[in-house]
Short mmCIF file of C-alpha atoms in Angstrom, two decimals:
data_model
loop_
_atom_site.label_atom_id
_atom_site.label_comp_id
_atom_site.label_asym_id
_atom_site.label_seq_id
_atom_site.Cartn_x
_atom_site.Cartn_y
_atom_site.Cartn_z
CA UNK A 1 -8.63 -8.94 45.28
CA UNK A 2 -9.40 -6.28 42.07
CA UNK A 3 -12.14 -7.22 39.77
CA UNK A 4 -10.63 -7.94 36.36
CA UNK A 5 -13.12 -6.24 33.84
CA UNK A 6 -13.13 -8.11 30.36
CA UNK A 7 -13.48 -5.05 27.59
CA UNK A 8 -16.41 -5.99 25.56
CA UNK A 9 -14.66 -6.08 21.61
CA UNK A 10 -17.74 -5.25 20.31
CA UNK A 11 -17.32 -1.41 21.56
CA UNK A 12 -14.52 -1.23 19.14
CA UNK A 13 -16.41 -0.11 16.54
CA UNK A 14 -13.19 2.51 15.67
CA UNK A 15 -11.18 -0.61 15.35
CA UNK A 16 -8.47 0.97 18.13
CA UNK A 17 -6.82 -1.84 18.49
CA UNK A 18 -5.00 -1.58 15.23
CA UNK A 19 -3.18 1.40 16.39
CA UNK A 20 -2.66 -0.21 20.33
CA UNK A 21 0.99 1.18 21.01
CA UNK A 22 1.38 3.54 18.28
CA UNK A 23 2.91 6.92 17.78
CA UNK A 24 1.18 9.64 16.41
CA UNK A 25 1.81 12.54 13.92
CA UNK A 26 0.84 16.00 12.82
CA UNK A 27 -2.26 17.65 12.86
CA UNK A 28 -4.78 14.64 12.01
CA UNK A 29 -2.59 11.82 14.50
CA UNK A 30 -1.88 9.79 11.70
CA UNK A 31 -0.26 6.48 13.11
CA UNK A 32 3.47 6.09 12.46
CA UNK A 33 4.35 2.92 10.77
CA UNK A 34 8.11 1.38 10.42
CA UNK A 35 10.05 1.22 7.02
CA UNK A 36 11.63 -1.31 5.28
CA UNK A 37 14.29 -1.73 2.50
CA UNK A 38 12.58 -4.86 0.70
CA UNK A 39 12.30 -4.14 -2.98
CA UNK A 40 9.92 -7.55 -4.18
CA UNK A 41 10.31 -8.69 -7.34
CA UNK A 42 6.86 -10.96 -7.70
CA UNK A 43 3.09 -9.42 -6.71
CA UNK A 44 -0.68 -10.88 -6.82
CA UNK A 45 -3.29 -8.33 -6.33
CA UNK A 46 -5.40 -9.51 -2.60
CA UNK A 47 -8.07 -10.68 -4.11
CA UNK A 48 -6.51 -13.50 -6.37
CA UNK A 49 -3.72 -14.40 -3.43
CA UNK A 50 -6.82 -15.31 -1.02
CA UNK A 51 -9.01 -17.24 -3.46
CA UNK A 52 -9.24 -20.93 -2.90
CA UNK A 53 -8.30 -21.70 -6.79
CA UNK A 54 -4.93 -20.03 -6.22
CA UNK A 55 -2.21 -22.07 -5.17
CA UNK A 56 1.32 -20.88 -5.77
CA UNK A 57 4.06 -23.72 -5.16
CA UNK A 58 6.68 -20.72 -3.43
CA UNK A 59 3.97 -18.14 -2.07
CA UNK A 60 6.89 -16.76 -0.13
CA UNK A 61 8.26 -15.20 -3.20
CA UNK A 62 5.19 -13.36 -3.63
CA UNK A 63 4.18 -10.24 -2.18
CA UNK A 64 0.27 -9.13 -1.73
CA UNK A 65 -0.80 -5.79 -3.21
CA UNK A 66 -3.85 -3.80 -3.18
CA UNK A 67 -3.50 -1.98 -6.62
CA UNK A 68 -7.51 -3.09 -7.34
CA UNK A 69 -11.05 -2.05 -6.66
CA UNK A 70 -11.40 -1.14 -3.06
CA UNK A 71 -14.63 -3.54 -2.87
CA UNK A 72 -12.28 -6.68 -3.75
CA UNK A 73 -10.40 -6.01 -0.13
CA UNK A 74 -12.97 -4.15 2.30
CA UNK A 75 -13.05 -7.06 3.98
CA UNK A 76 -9.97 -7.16 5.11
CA UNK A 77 -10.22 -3.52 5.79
CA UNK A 78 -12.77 -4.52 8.29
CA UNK A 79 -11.24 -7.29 9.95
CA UNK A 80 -7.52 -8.21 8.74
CA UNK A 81 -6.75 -10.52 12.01
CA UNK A 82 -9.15 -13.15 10.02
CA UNK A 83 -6.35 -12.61 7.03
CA UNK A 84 -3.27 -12.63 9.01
CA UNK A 85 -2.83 -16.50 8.83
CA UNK A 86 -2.81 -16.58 4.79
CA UNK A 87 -0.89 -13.54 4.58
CA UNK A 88 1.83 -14.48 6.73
CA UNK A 89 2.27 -17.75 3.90
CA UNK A 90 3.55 -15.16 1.63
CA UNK A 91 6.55 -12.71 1.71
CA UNK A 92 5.02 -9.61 2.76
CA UNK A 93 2.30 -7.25 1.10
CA UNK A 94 2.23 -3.49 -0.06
CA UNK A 95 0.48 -1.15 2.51
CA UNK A 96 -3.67 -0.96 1.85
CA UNK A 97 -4.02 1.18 -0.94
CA UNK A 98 -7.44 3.10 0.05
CA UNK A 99 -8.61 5.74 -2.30
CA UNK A 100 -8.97 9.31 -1.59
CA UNK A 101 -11.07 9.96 -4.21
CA UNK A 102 -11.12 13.63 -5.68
CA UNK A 103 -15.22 14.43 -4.88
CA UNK A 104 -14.75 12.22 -1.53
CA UNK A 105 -16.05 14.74 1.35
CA UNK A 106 -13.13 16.76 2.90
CA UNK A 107 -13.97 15.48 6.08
CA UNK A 108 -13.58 11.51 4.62
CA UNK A 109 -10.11 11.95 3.27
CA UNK A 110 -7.71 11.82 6.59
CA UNK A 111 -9.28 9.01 7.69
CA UNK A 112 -8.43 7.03 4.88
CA UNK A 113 -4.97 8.00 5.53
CA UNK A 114 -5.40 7.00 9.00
CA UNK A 115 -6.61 3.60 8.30
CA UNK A 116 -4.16 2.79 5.52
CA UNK A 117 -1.34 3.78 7.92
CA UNK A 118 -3.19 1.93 10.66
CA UNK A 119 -3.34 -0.91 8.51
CA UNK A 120 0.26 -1.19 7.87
CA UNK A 121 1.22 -0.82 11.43
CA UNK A 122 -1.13 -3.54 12.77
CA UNK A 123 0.20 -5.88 10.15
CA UNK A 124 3.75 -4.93 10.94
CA UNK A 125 3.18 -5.31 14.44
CA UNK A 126 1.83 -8.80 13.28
CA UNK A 127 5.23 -10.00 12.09
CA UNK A 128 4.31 -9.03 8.07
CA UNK A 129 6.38 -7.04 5.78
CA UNK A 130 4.91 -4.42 4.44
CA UNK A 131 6.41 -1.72 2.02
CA UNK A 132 4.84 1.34 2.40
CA UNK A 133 2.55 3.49 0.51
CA UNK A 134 1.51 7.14 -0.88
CA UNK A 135 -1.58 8.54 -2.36
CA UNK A 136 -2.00 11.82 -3.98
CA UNK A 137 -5.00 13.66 -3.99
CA UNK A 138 -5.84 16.86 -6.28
CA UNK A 139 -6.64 19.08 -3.16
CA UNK A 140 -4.09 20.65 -1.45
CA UNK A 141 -5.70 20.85 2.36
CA UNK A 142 -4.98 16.82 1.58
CA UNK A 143 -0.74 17.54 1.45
CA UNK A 144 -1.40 18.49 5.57
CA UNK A 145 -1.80 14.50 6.14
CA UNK A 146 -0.90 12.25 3.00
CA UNK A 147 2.74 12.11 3.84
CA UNK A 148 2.11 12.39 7.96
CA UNK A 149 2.89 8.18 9.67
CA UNK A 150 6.04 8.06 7.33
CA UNK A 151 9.54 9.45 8.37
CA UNK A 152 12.87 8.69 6.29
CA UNK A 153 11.16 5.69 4.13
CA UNK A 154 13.54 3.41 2.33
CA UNK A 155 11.13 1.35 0.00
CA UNK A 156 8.14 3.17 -0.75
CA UNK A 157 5.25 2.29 -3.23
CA UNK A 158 2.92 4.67 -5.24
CA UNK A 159 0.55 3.78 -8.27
CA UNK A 160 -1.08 5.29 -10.62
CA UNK A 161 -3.71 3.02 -10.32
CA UNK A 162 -7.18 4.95 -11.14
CA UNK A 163 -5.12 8.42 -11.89
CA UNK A 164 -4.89 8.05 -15.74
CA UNK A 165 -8.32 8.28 -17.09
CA UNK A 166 -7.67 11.58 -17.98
CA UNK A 167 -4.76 14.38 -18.68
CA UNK A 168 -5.74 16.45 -15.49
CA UNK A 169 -6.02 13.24 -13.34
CA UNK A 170 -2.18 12.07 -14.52
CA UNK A 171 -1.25 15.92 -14.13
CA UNK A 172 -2.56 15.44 -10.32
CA UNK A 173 -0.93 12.17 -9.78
CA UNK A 174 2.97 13.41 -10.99
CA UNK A 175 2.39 17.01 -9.28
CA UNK A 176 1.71 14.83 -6.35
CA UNK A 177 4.57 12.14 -6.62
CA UNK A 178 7.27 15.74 -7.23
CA UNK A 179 5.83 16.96 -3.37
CA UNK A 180 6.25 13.08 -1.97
CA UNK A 181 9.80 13.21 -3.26
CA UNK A 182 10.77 16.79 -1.95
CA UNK A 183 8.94 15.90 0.85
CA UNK A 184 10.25 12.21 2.36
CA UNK A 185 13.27 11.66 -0.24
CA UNK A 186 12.99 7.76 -0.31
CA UNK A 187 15.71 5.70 -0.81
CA UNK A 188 13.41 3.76 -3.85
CA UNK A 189 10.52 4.66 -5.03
CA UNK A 190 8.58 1.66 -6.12
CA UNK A 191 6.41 2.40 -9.02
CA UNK A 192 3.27 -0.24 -9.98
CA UNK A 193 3.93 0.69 -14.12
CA UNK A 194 6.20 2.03 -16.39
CA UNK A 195 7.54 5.35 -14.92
CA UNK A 196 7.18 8.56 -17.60
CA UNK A 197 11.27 9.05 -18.18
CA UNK A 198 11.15 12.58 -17.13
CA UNK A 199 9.73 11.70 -13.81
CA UNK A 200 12.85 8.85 -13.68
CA UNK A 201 15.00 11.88 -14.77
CA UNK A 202 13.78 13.72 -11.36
CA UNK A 203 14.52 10.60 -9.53
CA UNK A 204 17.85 10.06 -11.00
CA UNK A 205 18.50 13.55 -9.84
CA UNK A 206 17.24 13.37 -6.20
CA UNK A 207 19.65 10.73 -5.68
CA UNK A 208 16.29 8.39 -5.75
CA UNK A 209 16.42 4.73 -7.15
CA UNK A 210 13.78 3.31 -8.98
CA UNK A 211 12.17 0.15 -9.10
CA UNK A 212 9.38 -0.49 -12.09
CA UNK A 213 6.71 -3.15 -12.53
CA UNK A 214 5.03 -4.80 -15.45
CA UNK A 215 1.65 -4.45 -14.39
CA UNK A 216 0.07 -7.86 -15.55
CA UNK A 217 -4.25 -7.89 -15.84
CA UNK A 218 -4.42 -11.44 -17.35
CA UNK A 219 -4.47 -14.99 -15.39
CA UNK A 220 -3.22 -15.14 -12.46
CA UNK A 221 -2.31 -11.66 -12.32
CA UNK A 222 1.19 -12.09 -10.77
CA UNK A 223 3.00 -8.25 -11.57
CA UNK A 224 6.75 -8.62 -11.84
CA UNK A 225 9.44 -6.03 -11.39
CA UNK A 226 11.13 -4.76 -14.70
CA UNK A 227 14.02 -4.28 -13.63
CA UNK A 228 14.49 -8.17 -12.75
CA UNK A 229 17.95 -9.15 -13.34
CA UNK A 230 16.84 -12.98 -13.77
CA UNK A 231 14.09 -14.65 -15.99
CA UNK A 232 10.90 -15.44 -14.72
CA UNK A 233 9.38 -17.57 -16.94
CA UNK A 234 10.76 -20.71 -15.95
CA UNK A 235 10.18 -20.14 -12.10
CA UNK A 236 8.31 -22.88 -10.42
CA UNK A 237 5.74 -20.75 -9.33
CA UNK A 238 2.33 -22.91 -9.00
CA UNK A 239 2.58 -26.82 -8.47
CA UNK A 240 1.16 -29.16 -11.23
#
């Protein structure tokens, strides 16, 4: 009779099993994740959708984003099995949004790719929808892996979330979000703000819808898309 050897999950310290059954592309084997053509209308940043003192009455018209300090959702980073139980209470999130900060070593920057592909395909493999997501990054050796793990996106979500302090950083961002759009051509491009017009103009030309949203820093934080054809305001959102 073999001997059945239990693997020891404390070797894992690469966290392989989020990528267990993947598909791999270009030069850095950045996991492939699957697309989707959900366009949500209602979002709470992580860290206010897992905190005890938030309790949305329909949590399944809200979708989980990560357009915040990285700090407020390492932990999930590092072990999102332990969040797959709240997460799956709510419609679906937006993929991890990890920086790729512009002084971040060369040698740091594909692997937060990796992991915020690997990320979306564990929870998708999880039964979550996620939309996902592109970051830009000033340095062009980045453009060999920021796009690699997506192929013929439908929905797909970019922020300029930490790229506006300053004129080069916004420069950066929209030279960035031009090569994403030559590059994948998604269906929608989901955009966490108010889009510059001429950038919409590009869109409108590349046959590429776009979906805006008010970005909301007060309370509980819920975003909502701007191009909502209904009113909000009166939705029963959090029981009384």
């Amino acid at each position: 009779m073999p001997i059945k050897l239990k693997r020891d999950k404390r070797l894992d310290v690469f966290q392989a099993y989020l990528v267990e059954g993947a598909n791999f592309c270009g030069e850095f084997e950045i996991p492939l994740v699957g697309n989707t053509n959900v366009v949500p209308e209602l979002m709470v940043p992580f860290s206010v959708a897992m905190s005890k003192e938030f309790k949305p009455k329909h949590p399944e018209r809200l979708f989980v984003h990560f357009f915040e300090n990285d700090y407020k959702f390492l932990a999930f980073a590092r072990n999102p099995k332990r969040y797959l139980k709240r997460l799956k209470k709510y419609a679906g999130i937006v993929a991890t949004d990890l920086s790729i900060y512009f002084d971040l070593p060369r040698a740091l920057k594909p692997s937060q790719t990796f992991y915020s592909r690997a990320l979306t395909y564990f929870c998708q493999q999880n039964g979550l929808t996620v939309v996902p997501l592109v970051r830009f990054d000033k340095d062009e050796f980045s453009y060999r892996f920021l796009f690699d793990g997506i192929r013929n996106p439908q929905s797909l979500f970019v922020s300029p979330y930490g790229c506006q302090d300053d004129e080069q950083s916004r420069k950066i961002f929209y030279d960035g979000l031009v090569k994403m759009i030559d590059k994948l051509r998604p269906k929608t491009i989901l955009f966490f703000g108010k889009m510059p017009e001429e950038m919409k103009a590009y869109c409108q030309m590349k046959i590429i819808e776009v979906a805006e949203y008010k970005v909301n820093t007060r309370g509980n934080k819920i975003s909502s898309r701007i191009t909502i054809n209904n009113d909000i305001s009166d939705l029963p959102l959090f029981a009384k």
